[in-house]
Amino acid sequence: MPVVTESPAKRLQEAIRGQVVADAPLGPYTSFRIGGPATLLAVPADREDLKTVLAFAKSERLPVHVLGGGSNTLVRDAGFRGIAIRLNAFQVLERRDNDIAAGAGVRIGRLLAFGCRQGLSGLEVLSGVPGTVGGAVWGNAGAWGGATADTLTTVDLVTASGDERRLSRSDSPFRYRASGLPEGSVVVQAAFALAPDDPAAIRRRISGYLVRRNASQPVEYRSAGSIFKNPPDDYAGRLVERAGLKGTRIGNAMISTKHGNYIVNLGGARAADVLALAAIARERVRTIAGVELELEIKVVGEE
């Protein structure tokens, strides 16, 4: 009789308490709302589940991508032949003296609201930044001259080999839009050192940043945030605007008319459209300004 082999999804589901979905479309889990399916989507219930998922991926020789809140991410149209991980269950959020500990799955907006209620200041510069704590730490997300690493004290990781590690801020070479954390590791929790302040004053600063963001960025459309990193001593959006590309459209993707460093989904855009626009912008800026723009978004999956 032929041997009946259980599907990878079933085998992984039997090994963890969390959820596993086969051939899961990833677009709905990204801020762009673009992208094909992952071979598997895993939502671990805890750190032990996460270790099991990473071990399974290694044994099956499947790459792993942690989606976080799905911002700063473009999934290709053909999808991702690997395991996508969402850390929804990692929701620790607690005050420890003047520090806040936050799980990787905590939304940045929720973290800021908690800090405000606790009268703890230092995170306001992240107001309006989409995504989760884990993604913000991994990519050192920031805005208005500030960054996640500014108040970060420790990061808890699960490494690719399944070990748990706690790193201090000084253990990793954080820089502009990068953390330098060990490749293949997954952020599960972070702690931030903050300063006591009047909640009303914190709330006013948050509101001020949100007003600035809403006035300058195309928040009315789906996007992945800034497409390019800012080059030294300049702004990617300014260079794209100088190249005369604002409003340029391919399919249902368009370089924003409000901010040159945003490509927006007008509805039903494909990843190929977004990447084609990014390529045009890079080529034109290179020609006009002699500057090589570097993608800030993470492109995931197969061409």
Tab-separated table of C-alpha atoms in Angstrom:
chain	number	residue	atom	x	y	z
A	1	MET	CA	0.000	0.000	0.000
A	2	PRO	CA	1.239	3.524	-0.697
A	3	VAL	CA	2.500	5.519	2.265
A	4	VAL	CA	0.206	8.426	3.112
A	5	THR	CA	2.192	11.455	4.231
A	6	GLU	CA	0.540	14.176	6.284
A	7	SER	CA	0.725	17.680	4.877
A	8	PRO	CA	3.285	20.096	6.363
A	9	ALA	CA	0.420	22.261	7.624
A	10	LYS	CA	-1.144	19.376	9.519
A	11	ARG	CA	2.165	18.259	11.002
A	12	LEU	CA	2.996	21.741	12.218
A	13	GLN	CA	-0.524	22.301	13.543
A	14	GLU	CA	-0.279	19.120	15.600
A	15	ALA	CA	2.981	20.386	17.106
A	16	ILE	CA	1.839	23.826	18.305
A	17	ARG	CA	-1.060	25.341	20.251
A	18	GLY	CA	-1.342	28.275	17.883
A	19	GLN	CA	-2.811	28.424	14.406
A	20	VAL	CA	-1.431	27.179	11.075
A	21	VAL	CA	-2.967	27.984	7.691
A	22	ALA	CA	-1.807	26.532	4.361
A	23	ASP	CA	-1.646	28.666	1.207
A	24	ALA	CA	-2.652	31.740	3.178
A	25	PRO	CA	-2.946	34.984	1.164
A	26	LEU	CA	-0.605	37.515	2.777
A	27	GLY	CA	-2.004	40.688	1.231
A	28	PRO	CA	-4.701	41.105	3.910
A	29	TYR	CA	-1.981	41.045	6.580
A	30	THR	CA	0.029	43.899	5.051
A	31	SER	CA	-0.647	47.629	5.124
A	32	PHE	CA	-0.286	47.654	1.312
A	33	ARG	CA	-3.023	45.000	0.938
A	34	ILE	CA	-0.901	43.455	-1.831
A	35	GLY	CA	0.657	40.019	-2.237
A	36	GLY	CA	0.224	36.334	-2.957
A	37	PRO	CA	0.020	33.393	-0.544
A	38	ALA	CA	2.560	31.879	1.823
A	39	THR	CA	3.136	28.142	1.853
A	40	LEU	CA	2.245	28.292	5.550
A	41	LEU	CA	1.088	31.034	7.874
A	42	ALA	CA	1.851	30.303	11.529
A	43	VAL	CA	0.495	32.219	14.511
A	44	PRO	CA	2.367	30.838	17.547
A	45	ALA	CA	0.639	31.038	20.919
A	46	ASP	CA	3.833	31.610	22.907
A	47	ARG	CA	7.619	31.388	22.813
A	48	GLU	CA	7.629	27.594	22.894
A	49	ASP	CA	5.343	27.538	19.868
A	50	LEU	CA	7.661	29.969	18.103
A	51	LYS	CA	10.662	27.741	18.778
A	52	THR	CA	8.743	24.799	17.336
A	53	VAL	CA	7.844	26.766	14.203
A	54	LEU	CA	11.467	27.805	13.666
A	55	ALA	CA	12.683	24.238	14.168
A	56	PHE	CA	10.046	22.972	11.734
A	57	ALA	CA	11.095	25.538	9.131
A	58	LYS	CA	14.701	24.451	9.484
A	59	SER	CA	13.847	20.752	9.149
A	60	GLU	CA	11.672	21.426	6.081
A	61	ARG	CA	14.229	23.841	4.605
A	62	LEU	CA	11.629	26.567	4.393
A	63	PRO	CA	12.561	30.241	4.735
A	64	VAL	CA	10.825	32.277	7.426
A	65	HIS	CA	9.443	35.797	7.339
A	66	VAL	CA	7.958	37.537	10.374
A	67	LEU	CA	5.137	39.791	9.214
A	68	GLY	CA	4.588	41.820	12.365
A	69	GLY	CA	1.982	44.418	11.515
A	70	GLY	CA	2.681	44.029	7.809
A	71	SER	CA	3.851	47.614	7.329
A	72	ASN	CA	7.107	48.347	5.515
A	73	THR	CA	6.513	45.100	3.582
A	74	LEU	CA	5.675	44.266	-0.023
A	75	VAL	CA	4.784	40.651	-0.750
A	76	ARG	CA	5.312	39.696	-4.380
A	77	ASP	CA	2.349	38.605	-6.477
A	78	ALA	CA	3.502	34.968	-6.614
A	79	GLY	CA	3.623	34.841	-2.831
A	80	PHE	CA	6.202	33.428	-0.429
A	81	ARG	CA	7.403	29.827	-0.576
A	82	GLY	CA	8.056	29.587	3.121
A	83	ILE	CA	6.530	30.132	6.551
A	84	ALA	CA	5.123	33.550	7.369
A	85	ILE	CA	4.835	34.199	11.104
A	86	ARG	CA	2.495	36.579	12.905
A	87	LEU	CA	3.125	37.323	16.581
A	88	ASN	CA	-0.414	38.386	17.521
A	89	ALA	CA	-0.275	36.497	20.830
A	90	PHE	CA	2.770	38.418	22.097
A	91	GLN	CA	0.807	41.176	23.826
A	92	VAL	CA	2.647	41.831	27.115
A	93	LEU	CA	2.338	45.506	28.030
A	94	GLU	CA	3.369	46.535	31.529
A	95	ARG	CA	5.092	49.263	33.482
A	96	ARG	CA	8.262	48.504	35.412
A	97	ASP	CA	9.287	51.624	37.357
A	98	ASN	CA	9.841	54.123	34.534
A	99	ASP	CA	10.271	51.434	31.882
A	100	ILE	CA	7.619	49.840	29.698
A	101	ALA	CA	7.925	46.222	28.586
A	102	ALA	CA	6.014	45.437	25.397
A	103	GLY	CA	5.471	42.226	23.464
A	104	ALA	CA	6.418	42.041	19.805
A	105	GLY	CA	2.784	41.903	18.712
A	106	VAL	CA	1.752	45.128	20.469
A	107	ARG	CA	0.733	47.823	18.001
A	108	ILE	CA	2.775	51.025	18.187
A	109	GLY	CA	-0.383	53.079	18.709
A	110	ARG	CA	-1.357	50.932	21.693
A	111	LEU	CA	2.146	51.289	23.171
A	112	LEU	CA	1.963	55.076	22.906
A	113	ALA	CA	-1.513	55.199	24.433
A	114	PHE	CA	-0.324	53.068	27.355
A	115	GLY	CA	2.715	55.295	27.893
A	116	CYS	CA	0.484	58.360	27.886
A	117	ARG	CA	-1.886	56.879	30.483
A	118	GLN	CA	1.094	55.977	32.653
A	119	GLY	CA	2.562	59.473	32.352
A	120	LEU	CA	5.739	58.171	30.702
A	121	SER	CA	7.295	60.203	27.892
A	122	GLY	CA	9.828	59.381	25.184
A	123	LEU	CA	7.907	57.437	22.566
A	124	GLU	CA	5.837	60.270	21.115
A	125	VAL	CA	8.032	60.646	18.029
A	126	LEU	CA	6.628	57.282	16.882
A	127	SER	CA	3.092	58.691	16.742
A	128	GLY	CA	1.346	57.408	13.643
A	129	VAL	CA	4.100	54.930	12.798
A	130	PRO	CA	2.247	51.788	11.683
A	131	GLY	CA	3.091	48.253	12.681
A	132	THR	CA	4.129	46.500	15.857
A	133	VAL	CA	6.826	46.713	18.504
A	134	GLY	CA	8.703	43.753	17.026
A	135	GLY	CA	8.865	45.271	13.575
A	136	ALA	CA	9.737	48.709	14.923
A	137	VAL	CA	12.654	47.291	16.898
A	138	TRP	CA	13.897	45.102	14.041
A	139	GLY	CA	13.871	47.969	11.533
A	140	ASN	CA	14.611	50.747	14.048
A	141	ALA	CA	11.501	52.546	12.844
A	142	GLY	CA	11.314	56.255	13.378
A	143	ALA	CA	10.151	59.664	12.237
A	144	TRP	CA	10.898	63.359	12.689
A	145	GLY	CA	14.532	62.686	13.555
A	146	GLY	CA	13.788	60.114	16.267
A	147	ALA	CA	13.961	56.327	16.246
A	148	THR	CA	12.862	53.284	18.228
A	149	ALA	CA	16.384	52.690	19.519
A	150	ASP	CA	16.457	56.090	21.259
A	151	THR	CA	14.630	54.766	24.336
A	152	LEU	CA	15.221	51.031	23.898
A	153	THR	CA	16.969	49.263	26.794
A	154	THR	CA	16.624	45.523	26.140
A	155	VAL	CA	15.387	43.184	23.415
A	156	ASP	CA	14.247	39.601	23.998
A	157	LEU	CA	14.899	37.282	21.057
A	158	VAL	CA	14.314	33.721	20.015
A	159	THR	CA	17.246	32.795	17.798
A	160	ALA	CA	17.075	30.681	14.650
A	161	SER	CA	18.443	27.766	16.683
A	162	GLY	CA	15.649	28.128	19.264
A	163	ASP	CA	17.588	29.804	22.067
A	164	GLU	CA	16.174	32.680	24.099
A	165	ARG	CA	18.452	35.702	24.467
A	166	ARG	CA	18.142	39.109	26.074
A	167	LEU	CA	20.316	41.783	24.499
A	168	SER	CA	20.930	45.252	25.844
A	169	ARG	CA	20.728	48.284	23.579
A	170	SER	CA	24.527	48.406	23.396
A	171	ASP	CA	24.775	44.782	22.250
A	172	SER	CA	23.492	45.575	18.771
A	173	PRO	CA	24.715	48.199	16.273
A	174	PHE	CA	21.467	50.084	15.760
A	175	ARG	CA	21.613	52.577	12.903
A	176	TYR	CA	19.258	54.347	10.515
A	177	ARG	CA	16.373	51.948	9.772
A	178	ALA	CA	18.348	48.897	10.885
A	179	SER	CA	18.966	47.119	14.182
A	180	GLY	CA	21.841	44.793	13.379
A	181	LEU	CA	20.120	42.087	15.430
A	182	PRO	CA	21.241	38.510	14.660
A	183	GLU	CA	19.920	37.332	11.293
A	184	GLY	CA	17.220	34.707	11.603
A	185	SER	CA	16.294	35.690	15.146
A	186	VAL	CA	12.804	36.875	16.104
A	187	VAL	CA	12.051	39.775	18.446
A	188	VAL	CA	9.525	38.667	21.073
A	189	GLN	CA	9.655	41.538	23.574
A	190	ALA	CA	11.344	44.879	24.188
A	191	ALA	CA	11.749	47.329	27.042
A	192	PHE	CA	11.927	51.118	26.832
A	193	ALA	CA	13.344	53.584	29.377
A	194	LEU	CA	11.042	56.590	29.630
A	195	ALA	CA	10.678	59.772	31.664
A	196	PRO	CA	7.767	60.808	33.907
A	197	ASP	CA	5.661	63.617	32.449
A	198	ASP	CA	2.166	65.058	32.549
A	199	PRO	CA	-0.201	62.836	30.504
A	200	ALA	CA	-1.869	65.928	29.036
A	201	ALA	CA	1.493	67.189	27.755
A	202	ILE	CA	2.275	63.775	26.273
A	203	ARG	CA	-1.132	63.713	24.610
A	204	ARG	CA	-0.533	67.151	23.064
A	205	ARG	CA	2.794	66.019	21.590
A	206	ILE	CA	1.201	62.871	20.162
A	207	SER	CA	-1.562	64.965	18.602
A	208	GLY	CA	0.981	67.379	17.159
A	209	TYR	CA	2.930	64.597	15.473
A	210	LEU	CA	-0.271	63.073	14.103
A	211	VAL	CA	-1.352	66.408	12.627
A	212	ARG	CA	2.028	66.772	10.907
A	213	ARG	CA	1.871	63.212	9.593
A	214	ASN	CA	-1.670	63.535	8.269
A	215	ALA	CA	-0.817	66.820	6.543
A	216	SER	CA	2.269	65.520	4.748
A	217	GLN	CA	1.596	61.832	4.083
A	218	PRO	CA	-1.090	60.034	2.020
A	219	VAL	CA	-2.802	58.403	4.983
A	220	GLU	CA	-6.040	58.105	2.999
A	221	TYR	CA	-4.500	55.354	0.827
A	222	ARG	CA	-3.000	51.941	1.481
A	223	SER	CA	0.798	52.045	1.457
A	224	ALA	CA	3.826	50.463	3.069
A	225	GLY	CA	5.163	53.736	4.418
A	226	SER	CA	8.350	55.234	3.019
A	227	ILE	CA	9.516	53.308	-0.049
A	228	PHE	CA	13.141	54.503	0.074
A	229	LYS	CA	15.590	55.285	2.839
A	230	ASN	CA	16.623	58.908	2.994
A	231	PRO	CA	20.141	59.346	1.577
A	232	PRO	CA	22.695	61.217	3.713
A	233	ASP	CA	21.851	64.908	4.061
A	234	ASP	CA	18.814	64.717	1.798
A	235	TYR	CA	15.286	63.352	1.538
A	236	ALA	CA	14.132	60.646	-0.850
A	237	GLY	CA	10.747	62.320	-1.258
A	238	ARG	CA	12.365	65.586	-2.323
A	239	LEU	CA	14.518	63.802	-4.908
A	240	VAL	CA	11.547	61.920	-6.375
A	241	GLU	CA	9.591	65.174	-6.554
A	242	ARG	CA	12.563	66.905	-8.202
A	243	ALA	CA	12.513	64.133	-10.817
A	244	GLY	CA	8.923	65.109	-11.632
A	245	LEU	CA	7.465	61.737	-10.706
A	246	LYS	CA	4.711	62.586	-8.240
A	247	GLY	CA	1.442	61.249	-9.623
A	248	THR	CA	3.152	58.726	-11.922
A	249	ARG	CA	0.947	55.656	-12.177
A	250	ILE	CA	1.327	52.050	-13.292
A	251	GLY	CA	-1.803	49.946	-13.052
A	252	ASN	CA	-3.425	50.805	-9.735
A	253	ALA	CA	-0.196	51.828	-8.019
A	254	MET	CA	0.817	55.488	-7.963
A	255	ILE	CA	3.643	57.624	-6.613
A	256	SER	CA	1.744	59.829	-4.185
A	257	THR	CA	0.882	63.359	-5.233
A	258	LYS	CA	1.276	64.391	-1.587
A	259	HIS	CA	4.668	62.824	-0.764
A	260	GLY	CA	7.222	61.567	-3.285
A	261	ASN	CA	8.515	58.801	-1.038
A	262	TYR	CA	5.172	56.995	-0.931
A	263	ILE	CA	3.715	54.601	-3.466
A	264	VAL	CA	0.024	54.066	-2.813
A	265	ASN	CA	-2.426	51.322	-3.684
A	266	LEU	CA	-5.400	52.919	-5.414
A	267	GLY	CA	-7.252	49.603	-5.199
A	268	GLY	CA	-6.218	46.269	-6.642
A	269	ALA	CA	-2.576	47.214	-7.289
A	270	ARG	CA	-0.060	44.443	-7.919
A	271	ALA	CA	3.381	44.105	-6.393
A	272	ALA	CA	4.817	44.211	-9.914
A	273	ASP	CA	3.276	47.672	-10.393
A	274	VAL	CA	4.825	48.960	-7.174
A	275	LEU	CA	8.252	47.564	-8.030
A	276	ALA	CA	8.092	49.018	-11.542
A	277	LEU	CA	7.371	52.470	-10.103
A	278	ALA	CA	10.206	52.093	-7.597
A	279	ALA	CA	12.585	51.139	-10.423
A	280	ILE	CA	11.552	54.192	-12.452
A	281	ALA	CA	12.086	56.450	-9.439
A	282	ARG	CA	15.523	55.000	-8.719
A	283	GLU	CA	16.618	55.358	-12.353
A	284	ARG	CA	15.372	58.945	-12.710
A	285	VAL	CA	16.871	60.084	-9.410
A	286	ARG	CA	20.166	58.418	-10.326
A	287	THR	CA	20.178	60.245	-13.664
A	288	ILE	CA	19.102	63.648	-12.385
A	289	ALA	CA	20.789	63.814	-8.978
A	290	GLY	CA	23.469	61.117	-9.094
A	291	VAL	CA	21.976	59.554	-5.967
A	292	GLU	CA	21.336	55.820	-5.565
A	293	LEU	CA	18.114	55.369	-3.630
A	294	GLU	CA	17.923	52.296	-1.412
A	295	LEU	CA	14.631	50.536	-0.731
A	296	GLU	CA	13.367	50.877	2.820
A	297	ILE	CA	10.520	48.420	2.329
A	298	LYS	CA	11.198	44.708	2.604
A	299	VAL	CA	10.291	42.813	-0.573
A	300	VAL	CA	9.198	39.275	0.249
A	301	GLY	CA	8.651	36.294	-2.016
A	302	GLU	CA	9.278	34.974	-5.492
A	303	GLU	CA	9.254	36.922	-8.755
